[in-house]
CSV table of C-alpha atoms in Angstrom, one decimal:
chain,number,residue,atom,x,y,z
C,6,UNK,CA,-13.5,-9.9,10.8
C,7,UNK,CA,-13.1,-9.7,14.7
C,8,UNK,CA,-11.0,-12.6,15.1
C,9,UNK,CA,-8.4,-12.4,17.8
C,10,UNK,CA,-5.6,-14.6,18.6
C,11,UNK,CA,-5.4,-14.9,22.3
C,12,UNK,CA,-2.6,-15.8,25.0
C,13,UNK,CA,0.2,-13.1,24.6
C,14,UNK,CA,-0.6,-9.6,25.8
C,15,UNK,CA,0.3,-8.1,22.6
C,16,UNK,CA,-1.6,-10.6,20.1
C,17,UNK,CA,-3.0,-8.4,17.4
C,18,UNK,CA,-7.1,-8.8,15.6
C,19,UNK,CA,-6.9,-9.4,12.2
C,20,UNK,CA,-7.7,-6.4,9.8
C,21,UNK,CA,-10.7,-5.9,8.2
C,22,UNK,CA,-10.7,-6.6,4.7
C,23,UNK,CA,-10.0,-4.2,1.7
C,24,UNK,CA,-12.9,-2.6,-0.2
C,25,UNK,CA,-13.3,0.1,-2.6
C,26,UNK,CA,-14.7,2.3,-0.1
C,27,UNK,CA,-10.3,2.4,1.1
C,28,UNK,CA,-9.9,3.8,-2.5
C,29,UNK,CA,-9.7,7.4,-3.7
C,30,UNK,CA,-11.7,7.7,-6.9
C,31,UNK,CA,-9.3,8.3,-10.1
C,32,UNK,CA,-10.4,8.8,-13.6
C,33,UNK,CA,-9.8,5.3,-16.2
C,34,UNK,CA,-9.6,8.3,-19.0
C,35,UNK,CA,-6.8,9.8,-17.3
C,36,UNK,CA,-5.2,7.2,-15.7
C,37,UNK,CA,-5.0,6.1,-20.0
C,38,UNK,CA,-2.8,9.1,-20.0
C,39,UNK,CA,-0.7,8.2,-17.1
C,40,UNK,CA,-0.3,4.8,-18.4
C,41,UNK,CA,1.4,5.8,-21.6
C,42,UNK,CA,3.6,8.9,-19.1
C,43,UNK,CA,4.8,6.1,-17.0
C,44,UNK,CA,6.7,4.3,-19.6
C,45,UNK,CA,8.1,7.2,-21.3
C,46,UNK,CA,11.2,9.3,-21.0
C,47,UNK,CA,9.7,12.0,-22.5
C,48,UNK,CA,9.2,13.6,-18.4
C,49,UNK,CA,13.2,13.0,-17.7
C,50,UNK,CA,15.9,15.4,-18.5
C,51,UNK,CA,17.8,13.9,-21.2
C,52,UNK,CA,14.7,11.7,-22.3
C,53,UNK,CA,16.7,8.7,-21.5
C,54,UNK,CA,14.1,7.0,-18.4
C,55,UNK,CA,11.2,6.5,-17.6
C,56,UNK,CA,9.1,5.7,-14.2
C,57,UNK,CA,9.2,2.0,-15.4
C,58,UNK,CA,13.0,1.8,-15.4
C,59,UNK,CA,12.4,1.8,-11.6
C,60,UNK,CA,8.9,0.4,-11.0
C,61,UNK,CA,8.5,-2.3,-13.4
C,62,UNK,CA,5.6,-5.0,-13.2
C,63,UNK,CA,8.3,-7.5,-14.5
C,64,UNK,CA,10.1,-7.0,-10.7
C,65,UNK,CA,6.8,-6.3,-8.3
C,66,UNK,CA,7.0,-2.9,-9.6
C,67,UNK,CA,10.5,-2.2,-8.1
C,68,UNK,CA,13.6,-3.1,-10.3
C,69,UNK,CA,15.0,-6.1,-8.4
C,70,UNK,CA,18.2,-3.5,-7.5
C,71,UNK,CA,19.3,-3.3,-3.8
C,72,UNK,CA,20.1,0.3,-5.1
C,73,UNK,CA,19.0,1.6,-8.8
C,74,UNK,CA,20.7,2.8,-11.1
C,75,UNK,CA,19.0,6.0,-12.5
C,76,UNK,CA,19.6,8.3,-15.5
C,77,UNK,CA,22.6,7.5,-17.8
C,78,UNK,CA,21.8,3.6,-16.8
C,79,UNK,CA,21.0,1.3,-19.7
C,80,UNK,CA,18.8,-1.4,-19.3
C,81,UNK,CA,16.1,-2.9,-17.1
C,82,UNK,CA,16.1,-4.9,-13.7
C,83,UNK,CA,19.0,-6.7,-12.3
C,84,UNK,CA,20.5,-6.7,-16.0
C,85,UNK,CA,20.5,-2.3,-15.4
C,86,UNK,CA,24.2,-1.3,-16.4
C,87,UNK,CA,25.9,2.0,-15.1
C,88,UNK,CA,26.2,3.4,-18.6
C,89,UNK,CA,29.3,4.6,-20.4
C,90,UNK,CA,31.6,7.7,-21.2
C,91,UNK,CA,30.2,11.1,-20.6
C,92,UNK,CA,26.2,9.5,-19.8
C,93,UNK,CA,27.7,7.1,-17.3
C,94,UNK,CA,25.8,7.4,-13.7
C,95,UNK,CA,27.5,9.6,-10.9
C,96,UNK,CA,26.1,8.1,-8.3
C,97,UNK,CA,23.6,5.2,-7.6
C,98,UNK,CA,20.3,6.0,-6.6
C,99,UNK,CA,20.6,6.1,-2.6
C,100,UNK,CA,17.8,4.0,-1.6
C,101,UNK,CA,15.9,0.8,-2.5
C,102,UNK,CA,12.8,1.7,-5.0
C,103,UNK,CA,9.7,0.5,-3.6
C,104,UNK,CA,6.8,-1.2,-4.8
C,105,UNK,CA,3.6,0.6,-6.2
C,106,UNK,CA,0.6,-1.3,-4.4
C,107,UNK,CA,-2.2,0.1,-3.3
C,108,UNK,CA,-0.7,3.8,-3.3
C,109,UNK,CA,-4.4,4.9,-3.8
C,110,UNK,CA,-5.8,4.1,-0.6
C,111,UNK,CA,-7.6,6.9,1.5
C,112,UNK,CA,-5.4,5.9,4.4
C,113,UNK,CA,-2.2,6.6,3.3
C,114,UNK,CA,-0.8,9.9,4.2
C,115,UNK,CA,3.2,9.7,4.3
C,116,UNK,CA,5.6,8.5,1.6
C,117,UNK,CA,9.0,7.3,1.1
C,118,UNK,CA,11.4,5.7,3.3
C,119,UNK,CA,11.9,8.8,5.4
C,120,UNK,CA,8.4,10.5,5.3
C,121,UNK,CA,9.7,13.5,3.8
C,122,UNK,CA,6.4,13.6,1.8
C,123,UNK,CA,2.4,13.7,3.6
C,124,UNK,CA,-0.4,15.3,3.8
C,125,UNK,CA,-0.3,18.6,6.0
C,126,UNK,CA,-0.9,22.3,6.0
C,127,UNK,CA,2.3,23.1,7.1
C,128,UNK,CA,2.5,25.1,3.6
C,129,UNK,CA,-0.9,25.8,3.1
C,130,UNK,CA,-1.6,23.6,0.5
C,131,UNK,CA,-1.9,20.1,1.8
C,132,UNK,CA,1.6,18.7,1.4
C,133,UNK,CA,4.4,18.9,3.3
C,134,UNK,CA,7.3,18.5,0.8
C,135,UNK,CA,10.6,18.8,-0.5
C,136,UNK,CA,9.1,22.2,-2.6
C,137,UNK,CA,7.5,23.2,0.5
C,138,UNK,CA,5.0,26.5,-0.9
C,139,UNK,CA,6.5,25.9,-4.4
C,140,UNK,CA,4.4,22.6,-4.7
C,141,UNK,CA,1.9,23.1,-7.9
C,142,UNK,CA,-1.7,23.6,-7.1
C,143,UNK,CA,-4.6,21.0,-8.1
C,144,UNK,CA,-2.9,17.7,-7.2
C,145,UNK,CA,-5.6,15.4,-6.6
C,146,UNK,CA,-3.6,13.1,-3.9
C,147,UNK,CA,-0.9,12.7,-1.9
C,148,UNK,CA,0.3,9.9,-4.7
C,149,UNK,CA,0.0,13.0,-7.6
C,150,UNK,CA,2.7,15.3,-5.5
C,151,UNK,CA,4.7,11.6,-5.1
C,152,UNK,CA,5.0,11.6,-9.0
C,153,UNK,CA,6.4,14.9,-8.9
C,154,UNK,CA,10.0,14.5,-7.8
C,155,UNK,CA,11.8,11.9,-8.8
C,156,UNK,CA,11.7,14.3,-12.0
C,157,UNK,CA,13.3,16.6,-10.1
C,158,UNK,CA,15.7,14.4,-8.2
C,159,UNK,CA,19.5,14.3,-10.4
C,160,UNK,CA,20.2,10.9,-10.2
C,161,UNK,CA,16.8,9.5,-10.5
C,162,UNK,CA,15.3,11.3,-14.0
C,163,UNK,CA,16.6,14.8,-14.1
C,164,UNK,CA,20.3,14.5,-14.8
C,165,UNK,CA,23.1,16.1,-13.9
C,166,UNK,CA,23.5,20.0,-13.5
C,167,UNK,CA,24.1,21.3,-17.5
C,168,UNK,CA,23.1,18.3,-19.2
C,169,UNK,CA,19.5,19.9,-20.1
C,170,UNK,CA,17.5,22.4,-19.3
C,171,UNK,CA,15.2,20.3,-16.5
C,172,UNK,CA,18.1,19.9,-14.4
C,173,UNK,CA,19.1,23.4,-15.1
C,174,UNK,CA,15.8,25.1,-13.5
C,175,UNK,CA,15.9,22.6,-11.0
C,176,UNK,CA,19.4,23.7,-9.7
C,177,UNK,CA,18.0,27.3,-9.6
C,178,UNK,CA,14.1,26.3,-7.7
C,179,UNK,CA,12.7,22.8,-7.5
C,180,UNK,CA,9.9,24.0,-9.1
C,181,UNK,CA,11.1,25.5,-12.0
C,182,UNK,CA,12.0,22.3,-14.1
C,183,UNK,CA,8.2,21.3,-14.0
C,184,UNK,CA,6.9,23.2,-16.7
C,185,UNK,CA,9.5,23.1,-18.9
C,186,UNK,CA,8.2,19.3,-18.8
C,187,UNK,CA,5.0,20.3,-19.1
C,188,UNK,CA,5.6,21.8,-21.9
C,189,UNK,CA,7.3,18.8,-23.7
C,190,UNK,CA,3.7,16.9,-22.8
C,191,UNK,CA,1.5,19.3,-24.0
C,192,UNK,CA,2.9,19.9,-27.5
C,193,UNK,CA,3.3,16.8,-28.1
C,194,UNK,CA,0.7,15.3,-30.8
C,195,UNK,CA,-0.3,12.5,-28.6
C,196,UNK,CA,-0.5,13.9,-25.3
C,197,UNK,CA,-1.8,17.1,-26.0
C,198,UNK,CA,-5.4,16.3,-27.1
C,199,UNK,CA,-5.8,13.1,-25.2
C,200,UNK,CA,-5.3,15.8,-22.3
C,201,UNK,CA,-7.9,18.3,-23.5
C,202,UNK,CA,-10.3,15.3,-23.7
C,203,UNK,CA,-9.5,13.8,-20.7
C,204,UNK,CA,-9.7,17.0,-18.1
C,205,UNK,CA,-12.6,19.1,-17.3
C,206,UNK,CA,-10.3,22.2,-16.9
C,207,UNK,CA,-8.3,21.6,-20.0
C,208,UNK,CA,-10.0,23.4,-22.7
C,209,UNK,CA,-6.5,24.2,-25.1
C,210,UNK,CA,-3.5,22.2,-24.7
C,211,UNK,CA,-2.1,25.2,-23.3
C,212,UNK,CA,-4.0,24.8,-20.4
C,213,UNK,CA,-2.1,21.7,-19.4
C,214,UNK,CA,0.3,21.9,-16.9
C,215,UNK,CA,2.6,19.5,-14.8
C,216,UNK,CA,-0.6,19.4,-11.8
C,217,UNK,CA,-2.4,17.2,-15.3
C,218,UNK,CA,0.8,15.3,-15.4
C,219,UNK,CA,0.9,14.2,-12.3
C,220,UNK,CA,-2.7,13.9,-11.8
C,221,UNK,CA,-2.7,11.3,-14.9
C,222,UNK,CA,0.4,9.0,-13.4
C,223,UNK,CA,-1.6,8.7,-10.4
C,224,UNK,CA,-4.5,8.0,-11.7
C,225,UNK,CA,-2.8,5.3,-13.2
C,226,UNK,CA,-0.8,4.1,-10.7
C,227,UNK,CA,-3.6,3.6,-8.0
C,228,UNK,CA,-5.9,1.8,-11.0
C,229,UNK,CA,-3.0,-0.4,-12.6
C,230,UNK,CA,-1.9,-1.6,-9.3
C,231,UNK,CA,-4.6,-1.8,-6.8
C,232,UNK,CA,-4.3,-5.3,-5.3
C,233,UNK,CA,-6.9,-6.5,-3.0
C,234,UNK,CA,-7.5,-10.0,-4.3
C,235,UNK,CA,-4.6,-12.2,-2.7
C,236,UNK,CA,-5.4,-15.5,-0.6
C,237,UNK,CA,-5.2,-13.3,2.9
C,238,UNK,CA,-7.4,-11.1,1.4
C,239,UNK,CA,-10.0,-13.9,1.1
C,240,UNK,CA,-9.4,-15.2,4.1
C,241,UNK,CA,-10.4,-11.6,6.0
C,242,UNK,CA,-13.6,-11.7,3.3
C,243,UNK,CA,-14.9,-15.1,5.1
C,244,UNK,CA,-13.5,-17.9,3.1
C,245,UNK,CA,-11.4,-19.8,5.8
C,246,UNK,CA,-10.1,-22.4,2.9
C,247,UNK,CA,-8.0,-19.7,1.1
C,248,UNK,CA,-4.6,-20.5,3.4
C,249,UNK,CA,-3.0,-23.7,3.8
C,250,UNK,CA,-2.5,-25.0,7.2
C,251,UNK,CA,1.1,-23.3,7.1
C,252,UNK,CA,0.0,-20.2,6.0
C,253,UNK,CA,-2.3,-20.0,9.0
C,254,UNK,CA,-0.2,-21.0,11.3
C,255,UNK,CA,2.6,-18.4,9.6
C,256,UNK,CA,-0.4,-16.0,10.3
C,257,UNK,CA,-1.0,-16.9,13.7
C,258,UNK,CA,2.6,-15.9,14.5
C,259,UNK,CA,2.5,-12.7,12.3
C,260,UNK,CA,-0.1,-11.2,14.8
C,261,UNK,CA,0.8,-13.3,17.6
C,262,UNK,CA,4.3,-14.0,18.9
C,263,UNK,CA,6.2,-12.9,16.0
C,264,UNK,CA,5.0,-9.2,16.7
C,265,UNK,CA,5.1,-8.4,13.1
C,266,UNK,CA,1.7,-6.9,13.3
C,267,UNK,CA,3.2,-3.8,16.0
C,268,UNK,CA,4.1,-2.5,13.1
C,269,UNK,CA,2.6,-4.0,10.1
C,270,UNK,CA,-0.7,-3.0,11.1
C,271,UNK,CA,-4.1,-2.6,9.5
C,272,UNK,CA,-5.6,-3.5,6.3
C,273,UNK,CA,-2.6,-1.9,4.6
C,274,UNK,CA,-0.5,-3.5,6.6
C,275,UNK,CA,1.5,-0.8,8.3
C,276,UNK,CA,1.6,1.7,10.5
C,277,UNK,CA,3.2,4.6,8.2
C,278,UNK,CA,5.4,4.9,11.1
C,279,UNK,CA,9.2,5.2,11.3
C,280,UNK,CA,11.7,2.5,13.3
C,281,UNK,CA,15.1,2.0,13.5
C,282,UNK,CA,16.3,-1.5,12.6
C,283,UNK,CA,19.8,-1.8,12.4
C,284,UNK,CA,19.6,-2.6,8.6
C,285,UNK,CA,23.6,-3.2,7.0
C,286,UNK,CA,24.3,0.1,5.3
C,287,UNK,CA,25.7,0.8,2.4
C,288,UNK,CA,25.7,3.2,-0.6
C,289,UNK,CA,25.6,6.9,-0.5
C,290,UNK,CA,22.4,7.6,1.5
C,291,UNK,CA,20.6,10.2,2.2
C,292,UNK,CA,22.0,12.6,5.1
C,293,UNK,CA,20.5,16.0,6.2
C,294,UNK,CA,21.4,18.7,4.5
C,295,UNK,CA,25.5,19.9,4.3
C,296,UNK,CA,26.2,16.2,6.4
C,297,UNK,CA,29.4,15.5,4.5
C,298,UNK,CA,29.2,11.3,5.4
C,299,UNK,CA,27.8,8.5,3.5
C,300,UNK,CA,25.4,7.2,5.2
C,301,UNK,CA,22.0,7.5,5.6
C,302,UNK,CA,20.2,8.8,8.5
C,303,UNK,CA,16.5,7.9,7.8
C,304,UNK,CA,13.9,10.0,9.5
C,305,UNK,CA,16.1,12.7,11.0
C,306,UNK,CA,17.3,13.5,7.3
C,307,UNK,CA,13.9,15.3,7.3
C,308,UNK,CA,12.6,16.0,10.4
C,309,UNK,CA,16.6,17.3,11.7
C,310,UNK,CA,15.4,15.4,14.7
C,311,UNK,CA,17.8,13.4,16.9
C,312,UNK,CA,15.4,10.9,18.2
C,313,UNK,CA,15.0,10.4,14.6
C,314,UNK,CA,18.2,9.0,13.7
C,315,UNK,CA,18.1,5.8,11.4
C,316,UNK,CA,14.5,5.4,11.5
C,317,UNK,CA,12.5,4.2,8.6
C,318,UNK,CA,9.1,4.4,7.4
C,319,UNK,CA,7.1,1.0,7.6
C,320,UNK,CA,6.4,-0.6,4.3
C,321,UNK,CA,2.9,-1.8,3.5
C,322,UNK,CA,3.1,-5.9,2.4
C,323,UNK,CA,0.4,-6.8,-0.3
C,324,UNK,CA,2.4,-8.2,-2.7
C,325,UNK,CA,6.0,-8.0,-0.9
C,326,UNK,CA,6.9,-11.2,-2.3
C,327,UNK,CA,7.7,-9.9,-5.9
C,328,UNK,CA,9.3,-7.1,-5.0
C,329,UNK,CA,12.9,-8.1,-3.3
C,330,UNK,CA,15.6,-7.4,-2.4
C,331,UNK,CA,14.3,-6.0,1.0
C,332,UNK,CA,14.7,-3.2,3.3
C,333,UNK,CA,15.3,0.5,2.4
C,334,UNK,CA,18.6,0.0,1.1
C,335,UNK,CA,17.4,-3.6,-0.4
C,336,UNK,CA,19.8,-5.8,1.7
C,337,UNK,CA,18.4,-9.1,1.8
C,338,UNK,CA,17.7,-11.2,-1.1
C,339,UNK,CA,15.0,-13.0,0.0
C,340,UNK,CA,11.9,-13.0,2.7
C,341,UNK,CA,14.0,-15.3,5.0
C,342,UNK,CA,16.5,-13.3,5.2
C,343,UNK,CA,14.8,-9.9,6.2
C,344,UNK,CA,12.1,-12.0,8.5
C,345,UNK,CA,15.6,-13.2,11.1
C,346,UNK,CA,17.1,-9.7,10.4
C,347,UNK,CA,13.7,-8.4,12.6
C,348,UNK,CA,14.1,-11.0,14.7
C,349,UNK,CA,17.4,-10.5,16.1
C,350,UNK,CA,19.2,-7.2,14.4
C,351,UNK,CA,22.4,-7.0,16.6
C,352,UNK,CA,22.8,-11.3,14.9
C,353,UNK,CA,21.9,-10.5,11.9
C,354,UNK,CA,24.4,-7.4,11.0
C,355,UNK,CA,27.1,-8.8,12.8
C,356,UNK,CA,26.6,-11.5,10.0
C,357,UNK,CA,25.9,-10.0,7.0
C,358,UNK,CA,27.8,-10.1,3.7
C,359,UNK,CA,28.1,-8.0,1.0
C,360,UNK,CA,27.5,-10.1,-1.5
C,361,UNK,CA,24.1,-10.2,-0.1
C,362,UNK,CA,23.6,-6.6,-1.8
C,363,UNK,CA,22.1,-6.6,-5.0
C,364,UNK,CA,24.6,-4.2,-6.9
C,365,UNK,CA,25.2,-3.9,-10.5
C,366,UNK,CA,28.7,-3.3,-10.9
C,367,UNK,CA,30.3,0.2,-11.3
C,368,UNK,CA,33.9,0.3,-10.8
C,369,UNK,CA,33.7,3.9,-10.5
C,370,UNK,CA,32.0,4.0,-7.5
C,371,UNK,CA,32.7,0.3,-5.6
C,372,UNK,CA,35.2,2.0,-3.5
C,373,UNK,CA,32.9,4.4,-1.5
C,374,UNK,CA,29.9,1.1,-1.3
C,375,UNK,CA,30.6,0.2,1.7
C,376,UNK,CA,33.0,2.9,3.0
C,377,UNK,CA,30.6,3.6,5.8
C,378,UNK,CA,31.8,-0.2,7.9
C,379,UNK,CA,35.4,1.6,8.1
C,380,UNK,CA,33.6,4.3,10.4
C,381,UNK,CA,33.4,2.8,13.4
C,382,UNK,CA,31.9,5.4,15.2
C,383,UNK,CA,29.3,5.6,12.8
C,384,UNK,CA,28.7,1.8,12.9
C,385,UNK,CA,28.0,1.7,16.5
C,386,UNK,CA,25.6,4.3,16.5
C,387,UNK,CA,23.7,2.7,14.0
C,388,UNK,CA,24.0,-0.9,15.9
C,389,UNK,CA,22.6,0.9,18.9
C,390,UNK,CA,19.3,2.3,17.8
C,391,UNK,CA,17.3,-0.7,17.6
C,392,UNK,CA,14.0,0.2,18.1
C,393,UNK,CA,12.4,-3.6,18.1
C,394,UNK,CA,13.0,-6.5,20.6
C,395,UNK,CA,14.3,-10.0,19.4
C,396,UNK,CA,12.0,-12.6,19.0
C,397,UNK,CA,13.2,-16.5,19.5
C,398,UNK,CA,11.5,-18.3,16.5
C,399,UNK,CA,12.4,-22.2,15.0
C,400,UNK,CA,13.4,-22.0,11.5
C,401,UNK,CA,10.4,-23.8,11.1
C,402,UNK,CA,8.1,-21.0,12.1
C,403,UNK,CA,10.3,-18.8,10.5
C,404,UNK,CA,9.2,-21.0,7.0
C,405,UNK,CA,5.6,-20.5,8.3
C,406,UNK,CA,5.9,-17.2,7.9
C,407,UNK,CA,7.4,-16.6,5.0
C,408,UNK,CA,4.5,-19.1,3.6
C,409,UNK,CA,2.4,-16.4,4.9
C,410,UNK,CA,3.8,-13.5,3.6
C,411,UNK,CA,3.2,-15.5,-0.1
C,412,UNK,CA,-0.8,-15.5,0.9
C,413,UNK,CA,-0.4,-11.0,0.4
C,414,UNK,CA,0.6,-12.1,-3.2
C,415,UNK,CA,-2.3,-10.9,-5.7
C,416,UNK,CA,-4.3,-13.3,-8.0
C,417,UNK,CA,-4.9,-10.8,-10.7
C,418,UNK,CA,-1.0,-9.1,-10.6
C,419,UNK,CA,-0.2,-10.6,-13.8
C,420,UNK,CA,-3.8,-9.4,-15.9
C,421,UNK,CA,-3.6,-5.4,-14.3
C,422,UNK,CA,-5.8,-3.2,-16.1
C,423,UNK,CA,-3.5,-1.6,-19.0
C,424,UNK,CA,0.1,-3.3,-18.9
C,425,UNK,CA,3.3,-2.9,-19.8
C,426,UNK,CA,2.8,-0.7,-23.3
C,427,UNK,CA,4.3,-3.1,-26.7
C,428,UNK,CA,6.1,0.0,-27.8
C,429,UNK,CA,8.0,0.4,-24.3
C,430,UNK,CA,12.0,-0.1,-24.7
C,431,UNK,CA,14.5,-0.7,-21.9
């Protein structure tokens, strides 16, 4: 569709729309597989979460958490609890989990909030990752290495250092933890021969190793939650009645004067680049490596990059209206609130609250939350690397675009292809 919205400089054509020529090809048999992996715990440490725990269809396949809470948590969503006694967590997951949607597409090639995984040859085998040469052969995309680590991450699904003997190997080489969870998959009497049946190269179940694992989530993943059916979907496919007259005109400002579309370009709707945006911090974060604060540094956490300090990837937006809180850290409830946030930072965080944060309780870690507003130094480093300009909008074009962003919203999100399994317990 080569329609252009004319009069400012910077106006931005509308994307074409989706097809399934933007899709990698996965495998339904596998992605069968990977549908019954992602709601198991069988591929965490203590076999006590699953992937679902933090990417459930129930919350937009997030968990409705401005920060999760991992392994030892009980529960599902914003009901999540820290756990008790010895099991309890350590430390909430650092940043806010994002949504699933349309990881399969061709285009992509970075992931998560600071880019620390995309395609490259750095290592010689297509990734550059957090297991750098160790990564496992075979993966068939960039979203099969993405299923890899948060297996390998503590506070996410491996647990803590003696718990078991995942997080054990781990400790040692990031690597080493994979097959002993391979192993759990392939000797079990319902993964095993499904395996052997499903893979060209599997001919015994001891042929299956962690690369078929992760293979299989991705397979389901990009199946299960491919969206490319929402009403600005069929608007770009040539039906001009799909969007109200607000929705339009919240469109018109999303690729005109709102400059939304600088950066939430393309049919995917960004431009898998990084920006620094002045977000209010809290929680842990994630730091580069021996950086004794808690805070989180974005980009430069793995490039080791000054110019990359507090910069964040940009998320993609089918579907971003199921999947708040929003930002990487998940600090505003709502669309609104994250739509004036980008159009004035500086306002926005000199106003922000902390009830805003969506945090489950955990008394044993409240008092290091927000530790990171008593650093003042810190604080007005991260005020000062804004990398957008503010935007003067009326609140009612800032309703006209949140009516817009509910246009990206899916018809088909609530009949995907294999759902949420009837055995599956939170």
């Amino acid at each position: 569709m080569g329609l252009l919205f004319c009069g400012a400089a910077w106006a931005q054509e509308l994307p074409a729309p989706l097809t399934d020529d933007d899709f990698l090809f996965f495998d339904r048999e596998q992605a069968a597989i990977g549908h019954q992996l992602f709601y198991d715990p069988i591929l965490s440490g203590n076999r006590n979460i699953s992937c679902a725990h933090c990417h459930h269809p129930d919350f937009g396949t997030s968990d409705g958490l401005s920060l999760g809470i991992g392994e030892g948590g009980q529960g599902l969503g914003p009901d999540r609890t820290p756990g008790t006694g010895a099991d309890r967590i350590r430390k909430r997951i650092p940043r806010n989990a994002p949504g699933l949607w349309n990881l399969g597409a061709r285009d992509i090639h970075t992931m998560f909030h600071d880019g620390r995984l995309s395609l490259s040859d750095v290592y010689g085998n297509g990734f550059n990752s957090p297991a750098q040469e160790w990564l496992p052969e075979g993966l068939n995309s960039l979203l099969a290495a993405q299923a890899l680590f948060p297996m390998t991450a503590q506070f996410e699904m491996a647990g803590n250092v003696a718990e078991n003997e995942v997080t054990g190997a781990v400790h040692d080489r990031i690597d080493k933890g994979w097959p002993i969870i391979a192993k759990r998959v392939r000797t079990d009497p319902k993964y095993g021969p499904a395996m052997v049946a499903a893979f060209d190269d599997v001919d015994s179940t001891e042929d299956i190793t962690i690369t078929h694992v992760a293979n299989a989530l991705a397979a389901f993943m990009a199946i299960e939650w491919r969206s490319t059916d929402s009403p600005f979907d069929q608007y770009l496919a040539g039906d001009e009645t799909a969007l109200t007259p607000d929705q339009k005109a919240g469109m018109r400002l999303f690729y005109g004067n709102a400059r939304c579309a600088t950066c939430h370009s393309g049919p995917l709707l960004s431009d898998q680049k990084f920006h620094a945006l002045a977000l209010p911090p809290f929680g842990p974060g994630r730091t580069r490596q021996w950086d004794a604060y808690a805070r989180d540094v974005g980009r430069m956490g793995e490039s080791d990059r000054l110019e990359d300090a507090y910069r964040f990837r940009t998320p993609m937006l089918r579907n971003v209206a199921l999947t708040a809180p929003y930002g990487h850290n998940g600090a505003f409830p709502d669309l609104e609130g994250i739509i004036r946030h980008h159009l004035n930072p500086a306002t926005s965080l000199s106003r922000w609250t902390t009830d805003q944060a969506a945090l489950p309780k955990v008394p044993w870690l409240e008092q290091a939350d927000f530790i990171v507003w008593q650093d003042r130094f810190e604080m007005a480093r991260q005020r000062a690397k804004v990398d957008i300009t503010p935007v003067d909008l009326s609140d009612g074009e800032i309703a006209q675009l949140v009516a817009f962003l509910h246009t990206l919203t899916g018809t088909s999100v609530e009949t995907p292809p294999f759902g949420v399994p009837a055995g599956f317990k939170p």
